[in-house]
Amino acid sequence: MTAPIYTRADFQTDQEVRWCPGCGDYTILASVQQFLAGLSRNREEFVFISGIGCAARFPYYVNTYGMHSIHGRAPAIASGVAITRPDLSVWVITGDGDALSIGGNHLIHTLRRNVNLTILLFNNQIYGLTKGQYSPTSEIGKTTKSSPFGSIDYPFNPVSLALGAEATFVARTLDMDRSHTQKMLEAAYNHKGSAFIEIYQNCNVFNDKAFIQLTGKEERVHNRIDLEAGKPIVFDDGAKAVVMRGGEAVVVDSNSVDPKAILVHDPTNPNASVAFAVSRLSHGPYGPTPLGIFRDVNRPTYDSEVNAQVAAAKEKLGEGDLAKLIASHGTWTVDPSGNGASA
Amino acid sequence: MADDIATVDPSSTTTEVLEKVVIRFAGDSGDGMQVAGTRFTDASALFGNDLATLPSFPAEIRAPAGTLPGVSSFQVQIADFDILTAGDEPDCLVAMNPAALKKHIEDLRQGGTLIVNTDTFEERNLAKAGYESNPLDDDSLRGYRVIKVPMDELTKEAVKGSGVSGRSVLRSKNFFALGLLAWLFHRPTEPTIDWARKKFANKPEVAEANVAAFKAGYTFGVATEATKSTFEVKPAALPAGTYTNVNGNTALAWGLIAASQKSGLPLFYGSYPITPASDILHELSRQKNFGVRTFQAEDEIAGVGSAIGAAFAGNLAVTGSSGPGIALKSEAISLAFIAELPLIVINVQRGGPSTGLPTKPEQSDLLFSLYGRHGESPVPVIAAASPSDSFEVAIEAARIALTYMTPVILLSDNSIANGSEPWLLPDIEAIPNIEVDFVKYPNGPDGTFLPYLRDVQTFARPWAIPGTPGLEHRIGGIEKDAITGDVSYDPKNHQLMTDTRAWKVANIANDIPDLSVDGDEDADLVVLGWGSTFGAIRAAARRARLDGRKVATLHLRYLNPMARNLGEVLSSYDKILIPELNTGQLLKLIRAEFLLDAVGLNKVAGEPFKVSEVAEKIMEMTK
């Protein structure tokens, strides 16, 4: 069978896309559709599962199999798909409220198990669908409808959280940078196991310009740190560099250190400590902030282990025989005259 | 006779033949009473008696030793006819310590046999149990046939040379008690000895200690002629066939495997550990060569969520829990209902609310099962009547879920889950297949797929699973257009979809059997029940009939929808009695639905109905 040839249009549905004009979700949708079309993989083999929130409408707009489920539970539902159907490519679409607040438990356990699926977390640092309350990634002091005197909730750093949850693939990208997004999607798709991508996504209605330090023409030059495997971590046109000091990643002037001392990025490092240190360079998109793949290591996937146990049991014991099973706890027979006799 | 145990000398001991006998083992949580009870039961089953069991244990794994809360017990009734319950009051009580005696002596029938381990009746244990004086020394036990046995000493003596030492020695004393009972009740000894050797094959010294203690207990009976007479209960005249002794959780797990085979769908079980449902997870996780995939989720919601995902992906998807866990699954069950995905939700009920009585039976989740969800979501509900019935009910739940594309709630309870009874093994070949047809081709105009274009008979929507070319579609919790499945906020469409889903479920009434009445056609009173009260109700009606009363009984397997002829049948009796282990939940439904003046008999005391309790009420109502 020849591989199918698709265009982006093949992954669009006939549904009217109902995000606010100017929403970052449009750009992410386009990036994902473009990426899927380029894979030349049968469209019916993709499954998109989402929870609740603006991002969660995503599956309605992708012409694959999909389920728009309930708040926070998409990783659990997607796990049920991925465990039982290793032939499929399973994607979770979620947001900062969905994944990090109500669904935090499912997120960390799915990552820890390394179920073979890709989680795209659209982080806009705000609750959009409920019209503007602070989220688990909103900055301290943020004034919203539910925090008129400023938020007092200390925010999560989603990348640090994923690394702490034993994730085997962790990346961060930006809605507006479609080519970077597609690179991250490709790496995540090729990763076996749980892949987690935090996508900074602008909510132009309730939290506009939250990522201006990474998107603004001037600002991005100084703040965007592109992580590239095998290369020293430098940014700001080479003026700044990242070095490790006492287990901490710190930003220094490049010319103040021996070039050999500059941290060479290695996402395949089995020890997650360095990736974690790099994730602490910023706590949100403020000041120098790394984008790219923080971690990409191999560990047996949950679904393959589950299915290997099933296969091993069949190999060892043969296909289950139900008549034998129900008689396996000892039986006795009663003959037609009604007399019992032990067996 | 196995090995070298001395046999009963017929000249010195007489044998009383009984129709039935109720035996209760009671001891500290660490005394191995559940094992002793289960072994006695299995030996009786293999001997051919009919039987029913009622295990009862504390919620604490090890409550403080010697205390009343730490007492664990196991009751079994064995009979030479088809009995229906584990019995009301024991004819024989084994009390391994003062606390066990204190807790259970009141239940022992006057004139019943009491076997006590005298070695534990010392000052500290007596005080822990709240005894001011030793009941073995005063005449408080007058009225029972007391067999005093220094079990600790005799067990220590017996296991010498087996290789076990220290504190492990006394672990075998349950086998000593078991040996004594094997003698007293003429039980075959081979099954117990064989079991011990197999179970402890990796620890031969433990196996031998248990066997030695068992033999010592048996020999103690023979040698001391511990009572003037021993007891015999002949095998029951049950229908011909092959039997096994099965508990409800195991039968339920096997029923799910049967449904998987009969539907041709792989079984997926997503669950979070909870008493008393965990044994279903344990059993299924062992049966991987049946293609069963079990998923111990991070919480109850992930348990049901993973099952919903598995259902979407084309599996026979099941989640299981008990009341508190079902509460957490409630939102997800509504999702499965609106998305119209086949899903079985097992609720092994226990005493509530909240943590309540986690190891005790109750039927207090009936209204919760029927109505405990947001929005209009009338999920089908079906309940098991007994341990062995759980097998059939599991298959039936799967049939309804898969045929009608709906979640189904399956109710069991702690007494069914842990209780056991003989089960006439079904002919697997004869169990009908469950037809499942995944849609393969577009069903709409111009090659489109319409995920809500329903079957004209069942009103089920088509099931198109991922991987099927051309049928890519999206489902979810938002209301969908009645045909296209697109998101729809149209008011008329929501009315139509709500009505359609309700009608789909109500229509299942046309696909379940009419109720048939058990008992007297011309009875004045009908006793209506559901779930685990089945045995007590039938047995009570039998007892009342022996007293000349005319009584009919009805049992509901289907709680939603109910059998079509229920109202008609109920209306044909002057009086209706509804015994339930709750405060009157089915009662409320029957009164509301049929405007009938039904009367409740209700109890939430952490134990099943005694037959006598139901019988007394029947007598009172048929005076």
Coordinates of C-alpha atoms in Angstrom, one line a residue, chain B residues 94-621:
Chain B
V94 CA -15.4 -21.7 67.7
A95 CA -14.0 -19.0 69.9
M96 CA -10.2 -18.6 69.8
N97 CA -10.0 -15.9 72.5
P98 CA -12.1 -14.1 75.1
A99 CA -13.0 -11.2 72.7
A100 CA -14.3 -13.6 70.1
L101 CA -16.4 -15.3 72.8
K102 CA -17.7 -12.1 74.1
K103 CA -18.7 -10.8 70.7
H104 CA -20.4 -13.9 69.4
I105 CA -21.7 -16.0 72.3
E106 CA -25.1 -14.2 72.3
D107 CA -25.7 -15.5 68.7
L108 CA -25.0 -19.1 69.6
R109 CA -28.2 -21.2 69.7
Q110 CA -29.1 -22.4 73.2
G111 CA -27.8 -26.0 73.4
G112 CA -25.3 -25.2 70.7
T113 CA -21.7 -26.4 70.7
L114 CA -19.0 -24.0 71.9
I115 CA -15.3 -24.8 71.3
V116 CA -13.0 -22.5 73.2
N117 CA -9.2 -22.2 73.1
T118 CA -8.7 -22.1 76.9
D119 CA -5.0 -21.0 76.6
T120 CA -6.1 -17.5 75.7
F121 CA -8.4 -17.0 78.7
E122 CA -5.8 -15.4 80.9
E123 CA -6.1 -12.1 82.8
R124 CA -4.9 -9.7 80.1
N125 CA -7.1 -11.1 77.3
L126 CA -10.1 -11.3 79.6
A127 CA -9.6 -7.7 80.6
K128 CA -9.2 -6.6 76.9
A129 CA -12.5 -8.3 76.1
G130 CA -14.1 -6.7 79.1
Y131 CA -14.6 -9.8 81.2
E132 CA -14.4 -9.2 85.0
S133 CA -14.3 -12.9 85.7
N134 CA -13.3 -15.9 83.6
P135 CA -16.5 -17.1 81.8
L136 CA -15.0 -20.6 81.6
D137 CA -15.0 -20.7 85.4
D138 CA -18.4 -19.4 86.3
D139 CA -21.6 -20.8 85.0
S140 CA -22.3 -18.1 82.4
L141 CA -21.9 -20.7 79.7
R142 CA -24.4 -23.1 81.1
G143 CA -26.8 -24.0 78.4
Y144 CA -24.1 -24.7 75.8
R145 CA -22.1 -27.8 75.1
V146 CA -18.7 -26.5 75.9
I147 CA -15.6 -28.2 74.6
K148 CA -12.6 -26.7 76.3
V149 CA -9.3 -27.2 74.4
P150 CA -5.9 -25.8 75.3
M151 CA -5.2 -25.1 71.6
D152 CA -2.0 -23.1 72.0
E153 CA -0.3 -25.9 74.0
L154 CA -1.5 -28.7 71.8
T155 CA -0.6 -26.8 68.6
K156 CA 2.9 -26.2 70.0
E157 CA 3.3 -29.8 70.8
A158 CA 2.0 -30.9 67.4
V159 CA 4.3 -28.7 65.3
K160 CA 7.4 -29.7 67.1
G161 CA 9.8 -31.1 64.5
S162 CA 8.1 -29.4 61.6
G163 CA 10.8 -26.7 61.4
V164 CA 8.8 -23.7 62.3
S165 CA 9.7 -21.9 65.5
G166 CA 9.1 -18.8 67.5
R167 CA 5.9 -16.8 66.9
S168 CA 5.2 -18.8 63.8
V169 CA 4.3 -21.9 65.8
L170 CA 1.0 -20.5 66.9
R171 CA 0.0 -19.5 63.4
S172 CA -1.0 -23.1 62.9
K173 CA -3.7 -23.1 65.6
N174 CA -6.4 -22.4 63.1
F175 CA -5.6 -25.7 61.5
F176 CA -5.8 -27.4 64.9
A177 CA -9.4 -25.9 65.3
L178 CA -10.1 -27.0 61.7
G179 CA -9.0 -30.6 62.5
L180 CA -11.2 -30.7 65.5
L181 CA -14.2 -29.5 63.5
A182 CA -13.3 -32.0 60.7
W183 CA -13.7 -34.7 63.3
L184 CA -16.8 -33.2 64.9
F185 CA -18.6 -32.8 61.6
H186 CA -17.3 -35.8 59.7
R187 CA -15.6 -33.7 57.0
P188 CA -13.2 -35.2 54.5
T189 CA -9.6 -34.4 55.5
E190 CA -7.8 -34.8 52.2
P191 CA -8.9 -31.5 50.7
T192 CA -7.5 -29.5 53.6
I193 CA -4.3 -31.4 53.8
D194 CA -3.8 -31.2 50.0
W195 CA -4.6 -27.5 50.1
A196 CA -2.0 -26.8 52.8
R197 CA 0.7 -28.7 51.0
K198 CA -0.1 -26.9 47.7
K199 CA -0.5 -23.5 49.2
F200 CA 2.7 -23.6 51.2
A201 CA 4.7 -25.6 48.6
N202 CA 7.5 -22.9 48.8
K203 CA 7.5 -23.2 52.6
P204 CA 7.4 -26.9 53.3
E205 CA 7.9 -26.4 57.0
V206 CA 4.8 -24.2 57.2
A207 CA 2.8 -26.8 55.2
E208 CA 3.9 -29.6 57.5
A209 CA 3.2 -27.5 60.6
N210 CA -0.3 -26.8 59.4
V211 CA -0.9 -30.5 58.5
A212 CA 0.5 -31.6 61.8
A213 CA -1.8 -29.2 63.7
F214 CA -4.8 -30.2 61.6
K215 CA -4.1 -33.9 62.4
A216 CA -3.6 -33.1 66.0
G217 CA -7.0 -31.4 66.2
Y218 CA -8.6 -34.3 64.6
T219 CA -6.9 -36.8 66.8
F220 CA -7.8 -34.7 69.8
G221 CA -11.4 -35.3 69.0
V222 CA -11.0 -39.0 68.5
A223 CA -8.8 -39.6 71.6
T224 CA -10.7 -37.5 74.1
E225 CA -14.1 -38.1 72.8
A226 CA -14.6 -34.4 73.1
T227 CA -18.3 -34.7 72.8
K228 CA -20.7 -37.6 73.2
S229 CA -21.9 -37.3 69.7
T230 CA -20.5 -36.1 66.4
F231 CA -22.6 -34.6 63.6
E232 CA -23.1 -35.6 60.0
V233 CA -24.7 -33.6 57.3
K234 CA -25.3 -35.7 54.2
P235 CA -24.6 -34.4 50.7
A236 CA -27.4 -32.3 49.2
A237 CA -29.6 -33.6 46.4
L238 CA -28.6 -30.8 44.1
P239 CA -29.3 -30.8 40.3
A240 CA -26.9 -33.1 38.5
G241 CA -23.7 -31.6 37.2
T242 CA -20.3 -30.3 38.1
Y243 CA -20.0 -27.7 40.9
T244 CA -17.5 -25.4 42.4
N245 CA -17.6 -23.1 45.4
V246 CA -17.4 -19.5 44.2
N247 CA -17.5 -16.1 45.8
G248 CA -19.2 -13.1 44.1
N249 CA -16.1 -11.1 43.2
T250 CA -14.6 -14.1 41.5
A251 CA -17.8 -15.0 39.7
L252 CA -18.1 -11.4 38.5
A253 CA -14.6 -11.4 37.2
W254 CA -15.1 -14.7 35.3
G255 CA -18.4 -13.4 34.0
L256 CA -16.6 -10.4 32.5
I257 CA -14.1 -12.7 30.8
A258 CA -17.0 -14.8 29.5
A259 CA -18.6 -11.6 28.1
S260 CA -15.3 -10.7 26.5
Q261 CA -15.1 -14.1 24.8
K262 CA -18.8 -14.1 23.7
S263 CA -18.5 -10.6 22.3
G264 CA -15.1 -11.1 20.7
L265 CA -13.9 -7.9 22.4
P266 CA -10.8 -7.7 24.5
L267 CA -11.5 -7.0 28.2
F268 CA -10.2 -3.8 29.7
Y269 CA -10.6 -3.2 33.5
G270 CA -9.6 0.3 34.8
S271 CA -9.9 0.5 38.6
Y272 CA -8.5 2.0 41.8
P273 CA -8.1 -0.3 44.8
I274 CA -11.1 -0.1 47.2
T275 CA -12.7 -2.5 49.7
P276 CA -14.7 -4.7 48.8
A277 CA -14.2 -4.4 45.1
S278 CA -10.4 -4.9 44.8
D279 CA -10.6 -8.7 44.5
I280 CA -12.2 -8.2 41.0
L281 CA -9.0 -6.3 40.0
H282 CA -6.8 -9.0 41.6
E283 CA -8.6 -11.8 39.8
L284 CA -8.6 -10.1 36.4
S285 CA -5.0 -9.1 36.7
R286 CA -4.1 -12.8 36.9
Q287 CA -6.0 -13.7 33.8
K288 CA -3.8 -12.1 31.2
N289 CA -3.8 -15.1 28.9
F290 CA -7.4 -14.3 28.3
G291 CA -6.2 -11.1 26.7
V292 CA -7.4 -9.1 29.8
R293 CA -5.7 -5.8 30.3
T294 CA -6.0 -4.4 33.8
F295 CA -5.0 -0.8 34.7
Q296 CA -4.5 0.2 38.3
A297 CA -5.3 3.9 37.9
E298 CA -4.1 6.8 39.9
D299 CA -7.6 7.5 41.2
E300 CA -11.2 6.5 40.7
I301 CA -11.7 9.1 38.0
A302 CA -8.8 7.8 36.0
G303 CA -10.2 4.3 36.5
V304 CA -13.4 5.2 34.7
G305 CA -11.7 7.6 32.3
S306 CA -9.3 4.9 31.1
A307 CA -12.3 2.6 30.6
I308 CA -14.1 5.3 28.5
G309 CA -11.0 5.6 26.4
A310 CA -10.8 1.8 26.0
A311 CA -14.5 1.8 25.0
F312 CA -14.0 4.4 22.4
A313 CA -11.1 2.3 21.1
G314 CA -13.3 -0.8 20.8
N315 CA -12.9 -2.8 23.9
L316 CA -15.3 -4.4 26.4
A317 CA -14.6 -1.6 28.9
V318 CA -15.2 -2.0 32.6
T319 CA -14.5 0.0 35.8
G320 CA -15.3 -1.2 39.3
S321 CA -15.4 0.3 42.8
S322 CA -17.5 0.8 45.8
G323 CA -19.8 3.6 46.8
P324 CA -17.3 6.4 47.6
G325 CA -15.4 5.6 44.4
I326 CA -18.5 5.5 42.3
A327 CA -19.3 9.0 43.6
L328 CA -16.0 10.2 42.1
K329 CA -16.8 8.5 38.8
S330 CA -20.2 10.2 38.5
E331 CA -19.2 13.0 36.1
A332 CA -17.4 10.5 33.8
I333 CA -20.4 8.1 33.8
S334 CA -22.5 11.0 32.5
L335 CA -19.9 11.6 29.8
A336 CA -20.2 7.9 28.7
F337 CA -23.9 8.3 28.7
I338 CA -24.1 11.4 26.5
A339 CA -21.2 10.1 24.3
E340 CA -23.2 6.8 24.1
L341 CA -20.2 4.5 24.7
P342 CA -20.6 1.0 26.1
L343 CA -19.2 0.8 29.6
I344 CA -19.8 -1.4 32.7
V345 CA -19.6 0.3 36.1
I346 CA -19.4 -2.2 39.0
N347 CA -20.4 -1.0 42.4
V348 CA -19.7 -3.5 45.2
Q349 CA -21.8 -1.7 47.8
R350 CA -20.7 -1.3 51.4
G351 CA -22.0 0.5 54.4
G352 CA -22.1 4.3 53.9
P353 CA -22.1 7.3 53.7
S354 CA -18.5 8.3 53.3
T355 CA -16.1 5.6 54.6
G356 CA -19.0 4.2 56.6
L357 CA -18.7 0.5 57.2
P358 CA -16.2 -0.5 54.5
T359 CA -16.3 -4.2 55.2
K360 CA -20.0 -4.6 55.7
P361 CA -22.9 -5.1 53.3
E362 CA -25.5 -2.5 52.5
Q363 CA -27.9 -1.8 49.6
S364 CA -27.9 2.0 50.1
D365 CA -26.6 3.0 46.7
L366 CA -29.7 2.1 44.7
L367 CA -31.1 5.6 44.4
F368 CA -27.6 6.9 43.9
S369 CA -27.1 4.4 41.0
L370 CA -30.4 5.5 39.4
Y371 CA -30.2 9.2 40.0
G372 CA -26.7 10.1 41.2
R373 CA -25.6 12.0 38.2
H374 CA -25.9 15.5 36.9
G375 CA -28.3 16.2 34.0
E376 CA -30.8 13.7 32.6
S377 CA -28.8 10.5 32.5
P378 CA -31.0 7.4 33.2
V379 CA -28.3 4.7 33.1
P380 CA -29.4 1.1 33.1
V381 CA -28.9 -0.6 36.4
I382 CA -28.7 -4.3 37.1
A383 CA -28.0 -6.2 40.3
A384 CA -26.6 -9.6 41.3
A385 CA -28.6 -11.7 43.7
S386 CA -26.0 -14.1 45.0
P387 CA -22.3 -15.0 44.5
S388 CA -22.9 -17.3 41.6
D389 CA -25.5 -15.1 40.0
S390 CA -22.7 -12.5 39.6
F391 CA -21.4 -14.5 36.6
E392 CA -24.6 -14.2 34.7
V393 CA -25.2 -10.7 35.7
A394 CA -21.8 -9.6 34.4
I395 CA -22.6 -11.2 31.0
E396 CA -26.0 -9.5 30.9
A397 CA -24.5 -6.1 31.8
A398 CA -22.1 -6.5 28.9
R399 CA -25.0 -7.5 26.6
I400 CA -27.0 -4.4 27.5
A401 CA -24.0 -2.1 27.3
L402 CA -22.8 -3.4 23.9
T403 CA -26.3 -3.7 22.3
Y404 CA -27.5 -0.3 23.4
M405 CA -24.3 1.7 23.4
T406 CA -24.7 2.8 27.0
P407 CA -23.0 2.7 30.4
V408 CA -24.6 0.1 32.7
I409 CA -24.3 0.1 36.4
L410 CA -23.9 -3.4 38.0
L411 CA -24.6 -3.6 41.7
S412 CA -23.2 -6.2 44.0
D413 CA -22.5 -5.8 47.7
N414 CA -20.0 -7.0 50.3
S415 CA -22.0 -10.1 51.3
I416 CA -22.2 -11.2 47.7
A417 CA -18.6 -10.2 46.9
N418 CA -17.0 -12.2 49.8
G419 CA -19.8 -14.8 50.4
S420 CA -19.6 -18.0 48.6
E421 CA -21.9 -20.8 47.5
P422 CA -21.9 -23.9 45.3
W423 CA -22.2 -23.1 41.6
L424 CA -23.4 -25.5 39.0
L425 CA -20.8 -24.8 36.3
P426 CA -22.4 -23.5 33.2
D427 CA -21.8 -24.9 29.7
I428 CA -19.6 -22.2 28.3
E429 CA -20.5 -23.2 24.7
A430 CA -24.2 -22.8 25.4
I431 CA -23.8 -19.1 26.5
P432 CA -25.2 -17.0 23.6
N433 CA -22.8 -14.7 21.7
I434 CA -23.1 -11.0 22.1
E435 CA -23.3 -9.5 18.6
V436 CA -21.1 -6.6 18.1
D437 CA -20.8 -4.9 14.7
F438 CA -18.3 -2.1 14.4
V439 CA -19.3 0.1 11.5
K440 CA -17.0 -0.3 8.6
Y441 CA -18.4 2.0 6.0
P442 CA -19.9 5.4 5.8
N443 CA -23.7 5.5 6.6
G444 CA -24.5 9.0 5.3
P445 CA -24.9 10.7 2.0
D446 CA -21.8 11.3 -0.1
G447 CA -19.6 9.0 1.9
T448 CA -20.2 10.9 5.1
F449 CA -20.3 9.2 8.5
L450 CA -23.2 10.1 10.8
P451 CA -22.3 9.0 14.3
Y452 CA -25.8 9.4 15.7
L453 CA -27.8 7.7 12.9
R454 CA -29.5 5.2 15.1
D455 CA -30.4 1.5 14.8
V456 CA -34.1 1.5 14.3
Q457 CA -34.7 -1.3 16.8
T458 CA -32.3 -0.6 19.6
F459 CA -31.9 3.2 19.1
A460 CA -28.2 2.5 19.6
R461 CA -25.8 4.8 17.7
P462 CA -23.2 3.1 15.5
W463 CA -19.8 2.2 17.0
A464 CA -17.0 3.3 14.7
I465 CA -13.6 2.7 16.2
P466 CA -10.4 4.5 15.5
G467 CA -8.4 2.9 12.7
T468 CA -11.5 2.6 10.5
P469 CA -10.8 4.6 7.3
G470 CA -13.4 7.1 6.3
L471 CA -15.3 7.2 9.6
E472 CA -13.2 9.8 11.4
H473 CA -15.5 11.6 13.8
R474 CA -15.5 13.5 17.1
I475 CA -17.7 12.7 20.1
G476 CA -17.8 14.3 23.5
G477 CA -19.6 15.9 26.4
I478 CA -21.2 18.8 24.5
E479 CA -24.7 18.1 23.1
K480 CA -24.6 16.8 19.6
D481 CA -26.9 17.1 16.6
A482 CA -29.2 14.2 16.4
I483 CA -28.0 13.0 13.0
T484 CA -24.6 14.6 12.1
G485 CA -23.1 14.5 15.6
D486 CA -21.8 18.0 15.2
V487 CA -21.9 20.3 18.3
S488 CA -25.4 21.6 18.6
Y489 CA -26.8 24.2 21.0
D490 CA -30.2 24.1 19.3
P491 CA -32.9 23.9 22.0
K492 CA -35.1 21.6 20.0
N493 CA -32.2 19.3 19.3
H494 CA -31.4 19.1 23.0
Q495 CA -35.0 18.2 23.8
L496 CA -34.9 15.5 21.1
M497 CA -31.6 14.1 22.2
T498 CA -32.6 14.0 25.9
D499 CA -35.8 12.3 25.0
T500 CA -34.1 9.9 22.6
R501 CA -31.5 8.8 25.1
A502 CA -34.2 8.2 27.8
W503 CA -36.3 6.3 25.3
K504 CA -33.3 4.2 24.3
V505 CA -32.8 3.1 27.9
A506 CA -36.6 2.7 28.6
N507 CA -36.9 0.5 25.5
I508 CA -34.5 -2.0 27.1
A509 CA -37.6 -3.2 29.0
N510 CA -38.7 -4.9 25.8
D511 CA -35.5 -6.9 25.8
I512 CA -35.5 -8.3 29.4
P513 CA -37.6 -11.2 30.7
D514 CA -41.0 -10.7 32.5
L515 CA -40.9 -11.3 36.2
S516 CA -42.2 -14.7 37.3
V517 CA -43.6 -15.2 40.8
D518 CA -42.1 -17.7 43.1
G519 CA -44.5 -19.3 45.6
D520 CA -48.2 -19.3 46.1
E521 CA -50.3 -18.0 43.2
D522 CA -53.1 -17.2 45.5
A523 CA -51.0 -15.5 48.1
D524 CA -52.2 -12.4 50.0
L525 CA -48.7 -11.1 50.4
V526 CA -45.9 -10.7 47.9
V527 CA -42.3 -10.1 49.1
L528 CA -40.3 -8.0 46.6
G529 CA -36.6 -7.8 46.8
W530 CA -33.4 -7.0 44.8
G531 CA -29.7 -7.9 45.2
S532 CA -28.4 -9.9 48.1
T533 CA -31.6 -10.1 50.1
F534 CA -32.7 -12.8 47.6
G535 CA -31.7 -15.7 49.8
A536 CA -33.2 -14.4 53.0
I537 CA -36.5 -13.5 51.3
R538 CA -36.9 -16.9 49.7
A539 CA -35.9 -18.8 52.8
A540 CA -38.3 -16.7 54.9
A541 CA -41.1 -17.3 52.6
R542 CA -40.4 -21.1 52.7
R543 CA -40.5 -20.9 56.5
A544 CA -43.8 -19.0 56.5
R545 CA -45.3 -21.5 54.1
L546 CA -44.4 -24.4 56.4
D547 CA -46.5 -22.4 58.9
G548 CA -49.4 -22.4 56.6
R549 CA -49.1 -18.9 55.2
K550 CA -49.6 -18.1 51.6
V551 CA -46.7 -16.1 50.4
A552 CA -45.2 -15.1 47.0
T553 CA -41.8 -13.7 46.3
L554 CA -40.5 -11.5 43.4
H555 CA -36.9 -10.7 42.7
L556 CA -35.7 -7.8 40.6
R557 CA -32.5 -8.3 38.6
Y558 CA -33.2 -5.2 36.5
L559 CA -33.6 -2.0 38.5
N560 CA -33.6 0.3 35.4
P561 CA -35.6 -0.3 33.4
M562 CA -37.7 -2.7 35.5
A563 CA -39.6 -5.6 34.0
R564 CA -42.7 -4.5 32.0
N565 CA -45.1 -6.6 34.1
L566 CA -43.9 -5.5 37.5
G567 CA -46.8 -3.1 38.2
E568 CA -49.3 -5.6 37.0
V569 CA -47.9 -8.4 39.1
L570 CA -47.6 -6.3 42.2
S571 CA -51.2 -5.0 41.8
S572 CA -52.5 -8.5 42.0
Y573 CA -51.6 -8.9 45.7
D574 CA -53.3 -7.3 48.6
K575 CA -50.0 -6.7 50.5
I576 CA -46.5 -5.9 49.4
L577 CA -43.4 -6.2 51.6
I578 CA -40.1 -4.9 50.5
P579 CA -37.1 -5.9 52.7
E580 CA -33.9 -3.9 51.9
L581 CA -30.6 -3.2 53.6
N582 CA -31.2 0.5 53.4
T583 CA -33.9 2.8 54.7
G584 CA -36.4 2.1 52.0
Q585 CA -35.1 3.0 48.6
L586 CA -36.8 0.5 46.3
L587 CA -39.8 1.0 48.5
K588 CA -39.9 4.7 47.6
L589 CA -39.6 3.9 43.9
I590 CA -42.4 1.3 44.0
R591 CA -44.7 3.6 45.9
A592 CA -44.0 6.5 43.6
E593 CA -44.1 4.6 40.4
F594 CA -47.1 2.4 41.0
L595 CA -49.0 4.2 43.7
L596 CA -49.1 1.0 45.7
D597 CA -49.1 0.9 49.5
A598 CA -46.0 -1.2 49.9
V599 CA -44.4 -1.8 53.3
G600 CA -40.7 -1.8 54.0
L601 CA -38.6 -3.9 56.2
N602 CA -35.3 -2.0 56.5
K603 CA -32.0 -2.6 58.2
V604 CA -28.6 -1.0 58.0
A605 CA -26.8 -2.8 60.7
G606 CA -23.8 -4.0 58.8
E607 CA -25.1 -7.5 58.3
P608 CA -27.5 -9.3 56.0
F609 CA -31.0 -10.0 57.0
K610 CA -31.5 -13.0 59.2
V611 CA -34.1 -15.3 57.7
S612 CA -36.1 -15.0 61.0
E613 CA -36.3 -11.2 60.7
V614 CA -38.0 -11.4 57.3
A615 CA -40.1 -14.4 58.3
E616 CA -41.4 -12.6 61.4
K617 CA -42.5 -9.7 59.3
I618 CA -44.2 -12.1 56.8
M619 CA -46.0 -13.8 59.7
E620 CA -47.1 -10.4 61.1
M621 CA -48.5 -9.4 57.7

